[in-house]
Short mmCIF file of C-alpha atoms and ligand atoms in Angstrom, two decimals:
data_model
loop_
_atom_site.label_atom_id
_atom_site.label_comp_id
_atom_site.label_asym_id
_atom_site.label_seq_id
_atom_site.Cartn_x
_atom_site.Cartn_y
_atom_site.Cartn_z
CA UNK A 277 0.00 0.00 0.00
CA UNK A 278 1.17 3.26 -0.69
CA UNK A 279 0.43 6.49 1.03
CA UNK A 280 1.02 10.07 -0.45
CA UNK A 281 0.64 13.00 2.20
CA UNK A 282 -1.28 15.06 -0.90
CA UNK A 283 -1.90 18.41 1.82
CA UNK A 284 -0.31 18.76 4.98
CA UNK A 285 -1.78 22.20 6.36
CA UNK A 286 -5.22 22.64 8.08
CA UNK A 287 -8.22 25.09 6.60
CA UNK A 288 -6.53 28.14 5.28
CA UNK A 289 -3.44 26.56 3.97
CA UNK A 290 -0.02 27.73 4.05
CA UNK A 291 0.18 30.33 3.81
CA UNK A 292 -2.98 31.49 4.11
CA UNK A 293 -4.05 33.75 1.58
CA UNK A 294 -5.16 36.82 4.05
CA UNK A 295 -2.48 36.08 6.88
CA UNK A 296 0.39 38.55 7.59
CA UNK A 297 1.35 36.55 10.50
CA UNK A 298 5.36 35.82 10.56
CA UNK A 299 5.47 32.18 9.86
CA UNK A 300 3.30 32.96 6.89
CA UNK A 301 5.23 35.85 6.05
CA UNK A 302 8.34 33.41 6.57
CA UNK A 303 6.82 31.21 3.92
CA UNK A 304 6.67 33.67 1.39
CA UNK A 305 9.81 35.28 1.91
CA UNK A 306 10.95 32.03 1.51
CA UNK A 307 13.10 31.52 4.66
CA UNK A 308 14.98 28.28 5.40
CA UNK A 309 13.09 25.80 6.98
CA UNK A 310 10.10 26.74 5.86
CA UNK A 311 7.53 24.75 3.11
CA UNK A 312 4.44 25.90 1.42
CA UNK A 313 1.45 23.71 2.22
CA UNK A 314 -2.06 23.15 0.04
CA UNK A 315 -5.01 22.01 2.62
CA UNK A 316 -5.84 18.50 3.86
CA UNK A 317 -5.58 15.15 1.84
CA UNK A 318 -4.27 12.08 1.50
CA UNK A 319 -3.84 9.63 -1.75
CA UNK A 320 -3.85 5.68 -1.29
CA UNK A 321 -3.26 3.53 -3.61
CA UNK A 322 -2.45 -0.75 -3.65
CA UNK A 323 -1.25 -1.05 -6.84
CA UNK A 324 0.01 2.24 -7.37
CA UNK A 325 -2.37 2.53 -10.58
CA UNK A 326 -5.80 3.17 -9.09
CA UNK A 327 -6.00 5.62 -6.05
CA UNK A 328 -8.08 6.92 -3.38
CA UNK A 329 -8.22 10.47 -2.19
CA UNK A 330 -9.21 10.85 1.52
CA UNK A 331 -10.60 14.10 2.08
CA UNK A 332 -10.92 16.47 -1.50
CA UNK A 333 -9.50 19.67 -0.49
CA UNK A 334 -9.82 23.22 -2.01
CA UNK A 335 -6.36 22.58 -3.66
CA UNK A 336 -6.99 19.48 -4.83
CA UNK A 337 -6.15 20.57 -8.46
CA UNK A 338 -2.80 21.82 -7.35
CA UNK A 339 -2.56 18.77 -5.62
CA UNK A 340 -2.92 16.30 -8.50
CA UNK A 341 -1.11 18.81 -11.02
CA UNK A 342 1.67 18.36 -8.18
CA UNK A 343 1.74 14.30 -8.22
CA UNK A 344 2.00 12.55 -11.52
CA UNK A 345 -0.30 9.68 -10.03
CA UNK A 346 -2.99 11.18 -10.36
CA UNK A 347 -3.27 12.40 -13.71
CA UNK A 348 -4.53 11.07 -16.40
CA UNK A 349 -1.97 8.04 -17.73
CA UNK A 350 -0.31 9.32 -20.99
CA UNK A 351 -1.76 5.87 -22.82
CA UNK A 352 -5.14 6.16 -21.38
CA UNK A 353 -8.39 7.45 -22.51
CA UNK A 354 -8.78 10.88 -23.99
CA UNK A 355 -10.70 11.40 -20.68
CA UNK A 356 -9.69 9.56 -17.75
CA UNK A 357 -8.34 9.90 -13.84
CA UNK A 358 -6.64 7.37 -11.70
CA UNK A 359 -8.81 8.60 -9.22
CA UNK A 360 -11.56 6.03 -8.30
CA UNK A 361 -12.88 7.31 -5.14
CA UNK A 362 -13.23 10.15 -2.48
CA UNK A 363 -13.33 9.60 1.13
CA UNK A 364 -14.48 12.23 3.39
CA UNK A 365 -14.04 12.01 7.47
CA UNK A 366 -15.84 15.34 8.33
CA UNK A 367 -17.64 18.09 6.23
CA UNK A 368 -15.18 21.11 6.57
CA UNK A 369 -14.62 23.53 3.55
CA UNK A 370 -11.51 22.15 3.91
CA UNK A 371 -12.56 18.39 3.10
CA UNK A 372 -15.23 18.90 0.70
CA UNK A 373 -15.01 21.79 -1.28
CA UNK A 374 -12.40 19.77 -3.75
CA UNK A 375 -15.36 17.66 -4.68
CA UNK A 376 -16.48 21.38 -6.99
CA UNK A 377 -13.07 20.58 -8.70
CA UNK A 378 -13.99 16.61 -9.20
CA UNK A 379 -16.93 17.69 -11.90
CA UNK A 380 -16.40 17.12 -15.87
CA UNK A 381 -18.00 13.88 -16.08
CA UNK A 382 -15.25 11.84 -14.47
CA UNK A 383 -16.90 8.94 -12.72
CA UNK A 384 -16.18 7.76 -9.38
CA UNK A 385 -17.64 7.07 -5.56
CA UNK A 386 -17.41 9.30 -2.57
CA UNK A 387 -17.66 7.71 0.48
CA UNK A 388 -18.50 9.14 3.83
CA UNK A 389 -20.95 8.63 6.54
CA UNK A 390 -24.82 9.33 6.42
CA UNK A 391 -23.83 12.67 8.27
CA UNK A 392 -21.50 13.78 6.13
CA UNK A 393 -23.68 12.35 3.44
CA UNK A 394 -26.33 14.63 4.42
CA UNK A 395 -24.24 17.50 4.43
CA UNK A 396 -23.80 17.17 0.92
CA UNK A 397 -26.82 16.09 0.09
CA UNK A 398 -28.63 19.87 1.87
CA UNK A 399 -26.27 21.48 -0.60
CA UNK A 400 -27.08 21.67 -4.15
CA UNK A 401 -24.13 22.95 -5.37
CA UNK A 402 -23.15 19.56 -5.23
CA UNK A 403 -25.18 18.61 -7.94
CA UNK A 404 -22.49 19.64 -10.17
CA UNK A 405 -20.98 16.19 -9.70
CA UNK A 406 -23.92 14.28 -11.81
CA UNK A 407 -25.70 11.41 -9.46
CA UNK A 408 -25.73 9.59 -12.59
CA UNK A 409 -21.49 9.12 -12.95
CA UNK A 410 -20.80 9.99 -9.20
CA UNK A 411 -21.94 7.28 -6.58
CA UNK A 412 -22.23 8.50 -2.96
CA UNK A 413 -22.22 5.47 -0.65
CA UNK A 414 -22.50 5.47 2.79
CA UNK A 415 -19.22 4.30 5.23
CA UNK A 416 -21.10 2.67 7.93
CA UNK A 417 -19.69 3.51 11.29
CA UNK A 418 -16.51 0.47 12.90
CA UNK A 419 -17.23 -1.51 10.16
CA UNK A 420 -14.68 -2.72 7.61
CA UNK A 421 -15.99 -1.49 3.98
CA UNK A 422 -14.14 -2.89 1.30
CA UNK A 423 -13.63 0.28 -1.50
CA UNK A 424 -14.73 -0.36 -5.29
CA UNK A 425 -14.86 1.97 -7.95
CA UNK A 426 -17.66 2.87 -9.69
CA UNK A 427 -18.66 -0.40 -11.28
CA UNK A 428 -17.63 -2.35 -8.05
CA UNK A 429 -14.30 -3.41 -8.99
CA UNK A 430 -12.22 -3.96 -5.36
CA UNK A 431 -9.52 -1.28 -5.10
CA UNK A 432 -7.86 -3.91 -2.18
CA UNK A 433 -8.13 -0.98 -0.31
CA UNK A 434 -10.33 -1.72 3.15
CA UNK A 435 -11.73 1.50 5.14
CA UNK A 436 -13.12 1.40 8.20
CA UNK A 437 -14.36 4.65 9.74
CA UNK A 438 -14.86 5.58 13.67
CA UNK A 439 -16.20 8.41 15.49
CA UNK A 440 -13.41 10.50 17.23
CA UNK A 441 -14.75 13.55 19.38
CA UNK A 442 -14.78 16.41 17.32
CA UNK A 443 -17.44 19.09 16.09
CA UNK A 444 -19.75 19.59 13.48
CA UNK A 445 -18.39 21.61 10.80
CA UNK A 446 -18.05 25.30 11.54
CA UNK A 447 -20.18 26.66 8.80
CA UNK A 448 -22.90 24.08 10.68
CA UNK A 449 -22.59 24.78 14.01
CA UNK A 450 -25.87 25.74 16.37
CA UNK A 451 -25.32 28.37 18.68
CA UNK A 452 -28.14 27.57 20.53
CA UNK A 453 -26.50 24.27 21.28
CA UNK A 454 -23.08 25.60 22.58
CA UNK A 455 -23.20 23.90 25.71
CA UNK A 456 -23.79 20.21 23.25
CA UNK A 457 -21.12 20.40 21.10
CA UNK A 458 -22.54 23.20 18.72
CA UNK A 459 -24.91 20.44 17.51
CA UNK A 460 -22.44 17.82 16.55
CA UNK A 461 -23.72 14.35 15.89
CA UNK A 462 -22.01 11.29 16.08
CA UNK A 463 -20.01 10.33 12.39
CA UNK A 464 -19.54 14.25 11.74
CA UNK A 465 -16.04 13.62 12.46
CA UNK A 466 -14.40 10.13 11.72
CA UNK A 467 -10.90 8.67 11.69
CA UNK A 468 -10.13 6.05 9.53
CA UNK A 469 -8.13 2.82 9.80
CA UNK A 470 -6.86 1.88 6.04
CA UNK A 471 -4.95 -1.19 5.19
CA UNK A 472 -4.96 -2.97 2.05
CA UNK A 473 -6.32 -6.66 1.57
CA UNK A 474 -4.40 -9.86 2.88
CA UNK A 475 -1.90 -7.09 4.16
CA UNK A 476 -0.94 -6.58 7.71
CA UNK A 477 -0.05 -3.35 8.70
CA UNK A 478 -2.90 -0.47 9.03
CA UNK A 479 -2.61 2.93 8.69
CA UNK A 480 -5.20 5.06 11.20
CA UNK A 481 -5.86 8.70 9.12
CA UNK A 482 -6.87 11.03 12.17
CA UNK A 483 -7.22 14.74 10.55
CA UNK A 484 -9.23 16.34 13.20
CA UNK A 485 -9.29 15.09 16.31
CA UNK A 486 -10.84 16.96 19.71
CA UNK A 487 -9.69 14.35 22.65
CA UNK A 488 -8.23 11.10 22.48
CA UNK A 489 -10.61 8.57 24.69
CA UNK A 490 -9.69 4.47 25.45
CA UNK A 491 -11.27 3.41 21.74
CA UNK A 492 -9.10 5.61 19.81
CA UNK A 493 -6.25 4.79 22.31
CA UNK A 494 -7.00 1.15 21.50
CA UNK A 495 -6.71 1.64 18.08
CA UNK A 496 -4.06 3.55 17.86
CA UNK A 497 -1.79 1.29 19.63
CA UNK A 498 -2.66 -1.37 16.71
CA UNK A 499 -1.95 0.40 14.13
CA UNK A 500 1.53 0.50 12.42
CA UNK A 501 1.55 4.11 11.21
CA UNK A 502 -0.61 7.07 12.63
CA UNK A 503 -1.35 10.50 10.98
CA UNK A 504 -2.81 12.84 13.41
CA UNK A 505 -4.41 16.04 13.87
CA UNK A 506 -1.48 18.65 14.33
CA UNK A 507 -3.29 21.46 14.01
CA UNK A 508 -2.30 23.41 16.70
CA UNK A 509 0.76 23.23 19.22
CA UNK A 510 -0.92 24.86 22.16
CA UNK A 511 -4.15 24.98 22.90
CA UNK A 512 -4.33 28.77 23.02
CA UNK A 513 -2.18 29.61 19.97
CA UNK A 514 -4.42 31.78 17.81
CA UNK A 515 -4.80 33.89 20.75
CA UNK A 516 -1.43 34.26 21.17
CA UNK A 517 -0.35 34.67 17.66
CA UNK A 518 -2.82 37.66 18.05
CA UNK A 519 -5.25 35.46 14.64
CA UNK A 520 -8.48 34.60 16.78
CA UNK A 521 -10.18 34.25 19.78
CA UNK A 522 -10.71 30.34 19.36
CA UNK A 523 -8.64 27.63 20.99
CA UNK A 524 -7.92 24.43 19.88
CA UNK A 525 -10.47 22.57 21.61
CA UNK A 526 -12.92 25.07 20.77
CA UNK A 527 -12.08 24.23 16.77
CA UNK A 528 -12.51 20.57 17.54
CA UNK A 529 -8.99 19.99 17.29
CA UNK A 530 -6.25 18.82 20.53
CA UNK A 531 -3.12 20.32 20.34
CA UNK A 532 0.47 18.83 20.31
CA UNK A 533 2.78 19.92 23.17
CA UNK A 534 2.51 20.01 27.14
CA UNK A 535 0.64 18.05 29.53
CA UNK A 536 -2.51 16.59 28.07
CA UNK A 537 -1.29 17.36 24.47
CA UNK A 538 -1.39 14.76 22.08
CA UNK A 539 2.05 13.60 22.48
CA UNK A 540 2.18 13.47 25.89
CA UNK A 541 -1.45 10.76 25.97
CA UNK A 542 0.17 9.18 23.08
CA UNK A 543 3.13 8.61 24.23
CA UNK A 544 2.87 5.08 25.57
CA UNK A 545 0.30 3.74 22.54
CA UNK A 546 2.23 5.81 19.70
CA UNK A 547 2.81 3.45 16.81
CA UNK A 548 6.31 3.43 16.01
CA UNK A 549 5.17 5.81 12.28
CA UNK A 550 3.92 9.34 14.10
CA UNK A 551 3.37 11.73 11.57
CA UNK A 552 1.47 15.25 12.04
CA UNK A 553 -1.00 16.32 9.23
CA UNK A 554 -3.21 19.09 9.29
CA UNK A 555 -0.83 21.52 10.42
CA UNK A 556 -2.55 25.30 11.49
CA UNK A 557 -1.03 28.11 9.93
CA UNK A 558 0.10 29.47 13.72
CA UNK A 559 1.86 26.28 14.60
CA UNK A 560 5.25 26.90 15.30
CA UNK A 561 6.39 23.18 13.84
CA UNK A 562 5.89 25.04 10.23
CA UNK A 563 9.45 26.00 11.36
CA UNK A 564 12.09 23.10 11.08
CA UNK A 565 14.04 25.05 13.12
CA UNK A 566 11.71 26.05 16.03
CA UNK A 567 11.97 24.48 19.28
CA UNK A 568 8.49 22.99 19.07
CA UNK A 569 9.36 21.18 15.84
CA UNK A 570 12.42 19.73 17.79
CA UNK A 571 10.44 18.48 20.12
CA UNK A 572 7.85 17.23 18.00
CA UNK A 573 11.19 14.93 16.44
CA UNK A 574 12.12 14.38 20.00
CA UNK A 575 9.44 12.36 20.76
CA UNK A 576 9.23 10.47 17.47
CA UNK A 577 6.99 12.49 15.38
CA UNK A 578 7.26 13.23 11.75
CA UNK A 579 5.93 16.71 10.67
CA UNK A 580 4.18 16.17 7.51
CA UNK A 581 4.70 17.68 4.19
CA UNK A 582 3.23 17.95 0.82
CA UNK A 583 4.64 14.95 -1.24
CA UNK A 584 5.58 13.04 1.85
CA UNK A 585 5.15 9.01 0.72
CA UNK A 586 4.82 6.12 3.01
CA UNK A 587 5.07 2.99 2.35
CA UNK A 588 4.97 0.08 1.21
C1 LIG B 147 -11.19 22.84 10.96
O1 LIG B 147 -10.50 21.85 10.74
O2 LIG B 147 -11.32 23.29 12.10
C2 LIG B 147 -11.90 23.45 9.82
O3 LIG B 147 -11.33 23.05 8.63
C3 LIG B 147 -11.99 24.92 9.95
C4 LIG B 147 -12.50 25.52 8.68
O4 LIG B 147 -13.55 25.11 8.18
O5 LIG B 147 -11.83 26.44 8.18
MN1 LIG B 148 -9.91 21.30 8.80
#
């Protein structure tokens, strides 16, 4: 199985188009140590042929004019992607808004759970990817799902998706229901454990993440290679960055460092593959050469990137 890290940074990218903050500034100026990241995805693929795109973010077309795999093979069809599904674990901008870019009559199957489902299903501008060539199928909730393309061909790839505390997406969230979660429902966010048939060895895909609790702790220790919300490093960053008033928590996403950060209630499950995705535009890992991103190595961790493979 082979893994391609296709976005590394959270919503927003980096950097983010409006942000004058220094590590995007850093970015642009093009400062050593720093890389520019598109927004959240992954491509999976078991025969390196035919892939799988977990989450379709807003770059996603500077994302597959960025990895060969995914275009078009130069002896195929006059109209063809290597692209056979779309896997969704929440309904962010950030995770769906790539499925705009999908349209053209390509066909293929996105997969995601009935809440996600419905997301897409209350917004019409969806349509543009036509019912008729694009499948949506649901991803029942802890239970293996084998993924085939559109005319139920097995990929070998097997998904199964989980509920992980999290939120609703933001552009969904009920203030009236602050004190419930804003709202959110269980299988608005999932994590995903991916391995490929007859293969040992399962990756768990773990975007956005609010808390880690004894099932994802379980699972995590089982798993040979984790990617993990890294959206923030502390849980008050934005503030302090002088961005925002939210925290991490209040996003629906834990942060890295310090007591009760993910690496510290990782640190005795971590699989022995760490590797942060989903990386905030404040987060001080963006720079190799920050303290926080040395001790994000410290204890294991890789710090994602765009292009970053894994596997077989
Ligand atoms: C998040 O991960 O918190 C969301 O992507 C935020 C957003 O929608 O911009
Ligand atoms: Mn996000």
């Amino acid at each position: 199985m082979r893994l391609k890290v296709l976005g590394s940074a959270a919503g927003g990218g980096f950097p983010q188009w409006n942000c004058n903050y220094r590590l995007s500034r850093d970015v642009r100026n093009g400062v050593q140590g720093f890389r520019a990241r598109t927004q959240s995805s992954l491509g999976v693929s078991a025969d390196g042929r035919d892939w799988i795109v977990f989450n379709a973010s807003p770059d996603i077309r500077e994302q597959i004019a960025a990895t060969r795999e995914l275009q078009p093979r130069e002896d195929g069809p006059l109209r063809a992607s290597p692209i056979q599904a779309v896997i969704l674990t929440n309904a962010d901008v950030d995770h769906i808004a790539g499925l705009l870019s999908l349209r053209e009559r390509h066909r293929f199957v996105v997969y995601a759970t009935a809440r996600v489902l419905r997301v897409l299903a209350e917004n019409s501008i969806f349509n543009v990817l036509d019912s008729e060539l694009v499948e949506r199928r649901e991803l029942s909730l802890n239970i293996p799902t084998p993924i085939t393309d559109w005319q139920g061909r097995p990929t070998s790839i097997v998904v199964e998706a989980f509920p992980v505390p999290g939120k609703v997406a933001l552009f969904l969230e009920d203030a009236g229901k602050a004190e419930e979660g804003f709202g959110t429902q269980e299988g608005d966010t999932v994590g995903v454990r991916i391995r490929q048939e007859g293969h040992d060895g399962a990756v768990l895909y773990v975007p956005g993440c609010a808390a880690v609790d004894a099932d994802l702790k379980e699972r995590i220790s089982a798993a040979a290679c984790l990617l993990f919300d890294g959206t923030v490093y502390t849980d008050d960053e934005m503030q302090s960055a002088g961005v925002g008033t939210k925290t991490g928590r209040r996003m629906g996403h834990l942060h890295i460092g310090g007591p009760g950060g993910s690496m510290d209630l990782l640190a005795d499950v971590a699989p022995k593959r760490r590797i942060y995705v989903h990386i905030n535009n404040t987060n001080p890992i963006l720079d190799e050469n920050s303290p926080e991103a040395a001790a994000v190595r410290a204890g294991g961790w890789e710090i994602g990137y765009d292009g970053m493979e894994i596997g077989p």
